[in-house]
Amino acid sequence: MSDDYPPPDYDSIEQALWKEWCEQVQHEAGSGGPGLGYGTPPTARLLKRIRTFVFRFAYSEDEVLHKIRSDKMFAANFTKEPRRTGIHENIAAKWLERLPWVSDFEVLPKSGKNSLKVTSDGNIVFDVPGMNYPGKTLDFRWNTDNTTFYAMHKYTKEGGGNQDSQYQEMVELMQRFMRCRDSQIALMVIVDGPYYRENEARRLRELQSHQRIQPPMSYALPIGDVPDILERHC
């Protein structure tokens, strides 16, 4: 079944965005500048990046702007980074929403009164200010014929302090969901990227050791395995 729905190629989509956004940098540079007094000024985003470069290397803003406008390879250093725009989550959301078993798909808020968390007793609740529920908010929600699915999605390229902390948060999320009693829902922790696919495959195996195998079910899996699970719930 999974072969009928090949997973999204995150790397190719990211590379395409790098190229597309690189093409925009010289346009963002405009034709004027802080010390030039004429033309179109650079965008606020690019000017912020330029000022960081100026602070580090002691060039003037006008020198950096001139180099960006005249040298496309140099300009590429100032491209907006796709990974900082939530691109991997957006890719995953679009792919999941198109699956034939999925209806009423939602991308959940990251914060605020409509965001959702799993409490210490396994319930999925709105993140009420002041309640200090543990962990991160959930990313997606959708329905199948018989089940409401909640999901967290992470794409991780390599290990490190922040990435390892995110991984531990997902372990704790699955541990909390072990106490859930609502058999009409299910939890998916969708993990993609080399951190889970290559030398760190043990990370995925450890996450899967915290799966619930009786309703309410929980799953730790790469996105390409989602169709097989959804078919079982329909």
Short mmCIF file of C-alpha atoms in Angstrom, two decimals:
data_model
loop_
_atom_site.label_atom_id
_atom_site.label_comp_id
_atom_site.label_asym_id
_atom_site.label_seq_id
_atom_site.Cartn_x
_atom_site.Cartn_y
_atom_site.Cartn_z
CA MET A 1 0.00 0.00 0.00
CA SER A 2 2.76 2.48 0.89
CA ASP A 3 4.25 1.96 -2.57
CA ASP A 4 1.10 3.51 -4.04
CA TYR A 5 1.75 6.72 -2.10
CA PRO A 6 5.47 7.55 -2.27
CA PRO A 7 6.54 9.87 0.55
CA PRO A 8 7.40 13.49 -0.18
CA ASP A 9 10.95 14.16 -1.35
CA TYR A 10 11.84 16.77 1.26
CA ASP A 11 15.38 17.29 -0.04
CA SER A 12 14.34 17.99 -3.64
CA ILE A 13 11.64 20.42 -2.57
CA GLU A 14 14.04 22.18 -0.21
CA GLN A 15 16.71 22.46 -2.90
CA ALA A 16 14.16 23.90 -5.32
CA LEU A 17 13.24 26.55 -2.75
CA TRP A 18 16.90 27.41 -2.14
CA LYS A 19 17.25 28.03 -5.87
CA GLU A 20 13.99 29.99 -6.15
CA TRP A 21 14.71 32.18 -3.15
CA CYS A 22 18.32 32.71 -4.22
CA GLU A 23 16.98 34.27 -7.42
CA GLN A 24 15.09 36.80 -5.30
CA VAL A 25 18.04 38.09 -3.26
CA GLN A 26 19.39 40.50 -5.86
CA HIS A 27 15.86 41.83 -6.37
CA GLU A 28 15.58 42.28 -2.58
CA ALA A 29 18.75 44.37 -2.70
CA GLY A 30 16.91 47.09 -4.63
CA SER A 31 18.84 49.89 -6.27
CA GLY A 32 19.52 52.22 -3.36
CA GLY A 33 20.88 51.90 0.12
CA PRO A 34 21.38 53.50 3.51
CA GLY A 35 24.26 55.68 2.30
CA LEU A 36 23.31 56.13 -1.35
CA GLY A 37 20.31 58.39 -0.97
CA TYR A 38 18.48 57.28 -4.12
CA GLY A 39 16.73 54.31 -5.71
CA THR A 40 14.81 51.49 -4.08
CA PRO A 41 16.04 50.48 -0.61
CA PRO A 42 16.78 46.84 0.30
CA THR A 43 14.08 44.83 2.05
CA ALA A 44 14.02 44.75 5.83
CA ARG A 45 14.85 41.02 5.82
CA LEU A 46 17.93 41.45 3.66
CA LEU A 47 19.08 44.55 5.51
CA LYS A 48 18.98 42.63 8.78
CA ARG A 49 21.19 39.90 7.27
CA ILE A 50 23.55 42.51 5.84
CA ARG A 51 23.96 44.21 9.20
CA THR A 52 24.90 40.89 10.79
CA PHE A 53 27.53 40.44 8.05
CA VAL A 54 28.77 44.01 8.60
CA PHE A 55 29.10 43.44 12.34
CA ARG A 56 31.14 40.28 11.80
CA PHE A 57 33.46 41.45 9.03
CA ALA A 58 33.53 45.28 9.33
CA TYR A 59 32.51 46.07 5.74
CA SER A 60 30.11 48.95 5.14
CA GLU A 61 26.48 48.29 4.27
CA ASP A 62 26.93 49.94 0.89
CA GLU A 63 29.91 47.71 0.08
CA VAL A 64 27.92 44.59 0.88
CA LEU A 65 24.90 45.79 -1.10
CA HIS A 66 27.08 46.51 -4.13
CA LYS A 67 28.62 43.05 -3.94
CA ILE A 68 25.19 41.40 -3.67
CA ARG A 69 23.93 43.30 -6.71
CA SER A 70 26.97 42.47 -8.82
CA ASP A 71 27.81 38.91 -7.73
CA LYS A 72 25.08 36.26 -7.78
CA MET A 73 27.23 33.68 -5.98
CA PHE A 74 27.92 36.12 -3.15
CA ALA A 75 24.22 37.04 -3.03
CA ALA A 76 23.38 33.36 -2.47
CA ASN A 77 24.86 33.65 1.04
CA PHE A 78 21.93 35.89 1.98
CA THR A 79 19.15 33.59 0.79
CA LYS A 80 16.28 32.95 3.17
CA GLU A 81 16.70 29.48 4.69
CA PRO A 82 13.77 27.13 3.89
CA ARG A 83 14.19 25.13 7.09
CA ARG A 84 13.48 28.27 9.12
CA THR A 85 10.12 28.77 7.44
CA GLY A 86 8.48 25.50 8.54
CA ILE A 87 8.85 24.08 5.04
CA HIS A 88 9.09 20.43 6.12
CA GLU A 89 5.90 20.63 8.15
CA ASN A 90 4.14 22.36 5.23
CA ILE A 91 5.27 19.60 2.85
CA ALA A 92 4.04 16.92 5.24
CA ALA A 93 0.68 18.66 5.72
CA LYS A 94 -0.01 18.91 1.99
CA TRP A 95 0.93 15.26 1.46
CA LEU A 96 -1.21 13.95 4.33
CA GLU A 97 -4.24 16.02 3.35
CA ARG A 98 -4.32 14.39 -0.09
CA LEU A 99 -4.47 10.82 1.20
CA PRO A 100 -7.83 9.20 0.35
CA TRP A 101 -8.57 8.11 3.94
CA VAL A 102 -8.13 11.63 5.34
CA SER A 103 -10.97 14.10 5.86
CA ASP A 104 -11.33 17.36 7.79
CA PHE A 105 -7.56 17.82 7.86
CA GLU A 106 -6.31 20.68 10.06
CA VAL A 107 -2.95 22.28 10.71
CA LEU A 108 -3.22 23.12 14.39
CA PRO A 109 -2.10 26.44 15.92
CA LYS A 110 1.36 26.48 17.49
CA SER A 111 0.14 28.44 20.51
CA GLY A 112 -2.92 30.14 21.91
CA LYS A 113 -6.32 28.99 23.04
CA ASN A 114 -6.94 26.70 20.03
CA SER A 115 -3.64 24.81 20.25
CA LEU A 116 -3.69 21.26 21.62
CA LYS A 117 -1.47 19.33 24.01
CA VAL A 118 -1.40 15.89 25.62
CA THR A 119 -1.74 16.19 29.38
CA SER A 120 0.07 14.10 31.97
CA ASP A 121 -3.01 11.84 32.24
CA GLY A 122 -3.12 11.26 28.47
CA ASN A 123 -5.98 13.56 27.51
CA ILE A 124 -5.80 15.86 24.49
CA VAL A 125 -6.90 19.32 25.59
CA PHE A 126 -6.73 22.95 24.57
CA ASP A 127 -3.58 24.63 25.86
CA VAL A 128 -5.25 26.95 28.37
CA PRO A 129 -2.94 29.80 29.51
CA GLY A 130 -1.73 29.28 33.04
CA MET A 131 -2.24 25.51 33.10
CA ASN A 132 1.38 24.77 32.14
CA TYR A 133 0.70 21.54 30.31
CA PRO A 134 3.92 19.68 29.45
CA GLY A 135 5.63 19.42 26.07
CA LYS A 136 5.01 20.89 22.65
CA THR A 137 1.66 21.46 20.97
CA LEU A 138 0.37 18.96 18.40
CA ASP A 139 0.73 19.80 14.70
CA PHE A 140 -2.14 18.13 12.80
CA ARG A 141 -5.60 16.67 13.27
CA TRP A 142 -7.77 14.72 10.81
CA ASN A 143 -10.57 12.16 10.68
CA THR A 144 -10.92 8.74 9.10
CA ASP A 145 -14.14 6.71 9.01
CA ASN A 146 -13.73 5.54 12.59
CA THR A 147 -10.97 7.53 14.26
CA THR A 148 -9.76 11.06 14.92
CA PHE A 149 -6.00 11.25 14.48
CA TYR A 150 -3.71 13.74 16.20
CA ALA A 151 -0.13 14.06 15.01
CA MET A 152 3.19 15.65 15.74
CA HIS A 153 5.65 15.94 12.86
CA LYS A 154 9.41 16.42 13.01
CA TYR A 155 11.98 16.48 10.23
CA THR A 156 15.51 16.26 11.60
CA LYS A 157 18.71 16.16 9.58
CA GLU A 158 21.30 15.56 12.25
CA GLY A 159 21.76 15.23 15.98
CA GLY A 160 22.69 17.93 18.42
CA GLY A 161 21.49 19.63 21.58
CA ASN A 162 18.21 21.08 20.30
CA GLN A 163 17.38 18.09 18.07
CA ASP A 164 18.06 15.63 20.87
CA SER A 165 15.80 17.66 23.18
CA GLN A 166 13.01 17.54 20.59
CA TYR A 167 13.44 13.79 20.35
CA GLN A 168 13.11 13.43 24.11
CA GLU A 169 9.94 15.54 24.03
CA MET A 170 8.42 13.07 21.57
CA VAL A 171 9.32 10.13 23.83
CA GLU A 172 7.61 11.90 26.72
CA LEU A 173 4.58 12.70 24.55
CA MET A 174 4.10 9.01 23.75
CA GLN A 175 4.58 8.08 27.38
CA ARG A 176 1.84 10.51 28.43
CA PHE A 177 -0.52 9.19 25.76
CA MET A 178 -0.18 5.72 27.29
CA ARG A 179 -2.69 6.92 29.91
CA CYS A 180 -5.32 8.00 27.37
CA ARG A 181 -8.72 6.26 27.63
CA ASP A 182 -10.51 7.63 24.55
CA SER A 183 -10.65 4.71 22.12
CA GLN A 184 -12.02 6.92 19.32
CA ILE A 185 -8.72 8.74 18.82
CA ALA A 186 -5.15 7.83 17.85
CA LEU A 187 -1.79 9.55 18.03
CA MET A 188 0.90 9.63 15.37
CA VAL A 189 4.44 10.85 15.94
CA ILE A 190 5.69 11.28 12.37
CA VAL A 191 9.47 11.49 12.15
CA ASP A 192 11.42 12.08 8.94
CA GLY A 193 14.96 12.90 7.95
CA PRO A 194 18.45 11.34 8.25
CA TYR A 195 18.36 11.56 12.05
CA TYR A 196 15.83 8.73 12.03
CA ARG A 197 16.66 7.06 8.73
CA GLU A 198 20.40 6.45 8.75
CA ASN A 199 22.87 5.83 11.58
CA GLU A 200 20.31 6.92 14.15
CA ALA A 201 17.65 4.35 13.17
CA ARG A 202 17.76 3.24 16.80
CA ARG A 203 15.97 6.51 17.60
CA LEU A 204 12.93 5.38 15.64
CA ARG A 205 13.04 1.94 17.24
CA GLU A 206 13.13 3.50 20.69
CA LEU A 207 10.15 5.73 19.87
CA GLN A 208 8.27 2.68 18.61
CA SER A 209 8.89 0.93 21.91
CA HIS A 210 6.46 3.47 23.44
CA GLN A 211 3.61 2.75 21.02
CA ARG A 212 0.21 1.72 22.31
CA ILE A 213 -0.84 -1.54 20.71
CA GLN A 214 -4.46 -1.45 21.91
CA PRO A 215 -7.00 1.38 21.45
CA PRO A 216 -6.39 4.21 21.70
CA MET A 217 -3.47 3.36 19.43
CA SER A 218 -0.29 5.37 19.01
CA TYR A 219 2.35 5.14 16.32
CA ALA A 220 5.89 6.37 15.73
CA LEU A 221 6.71 6.17 12.04
CA PRO A 222 8.09 7.89 8.95
CA ILE A 223 5.48 9.62 6.83
CA GLY A 224 5.70 6.97 4.10
CA ASP A 225 4.18 4.39 6.49
CA VAL A 226 1.10 6.47 7.29
CA PRO A 227 -1.11 5.08 4.47
CA ASP A 228 -0.81 1.51 5.77
CA ILE A 229 -1.92 2.62 9.24
CA LEU A 230 -4.84 4.69 7.96
CA GLU A 231 -6.12 1.83 5.83
CA ARG A 232 -6.37 -0.34 8.94
CA HIS A 233 -8.55 2.29 10.64
CA CYS A 234 -11.08 2.46 7.79
#
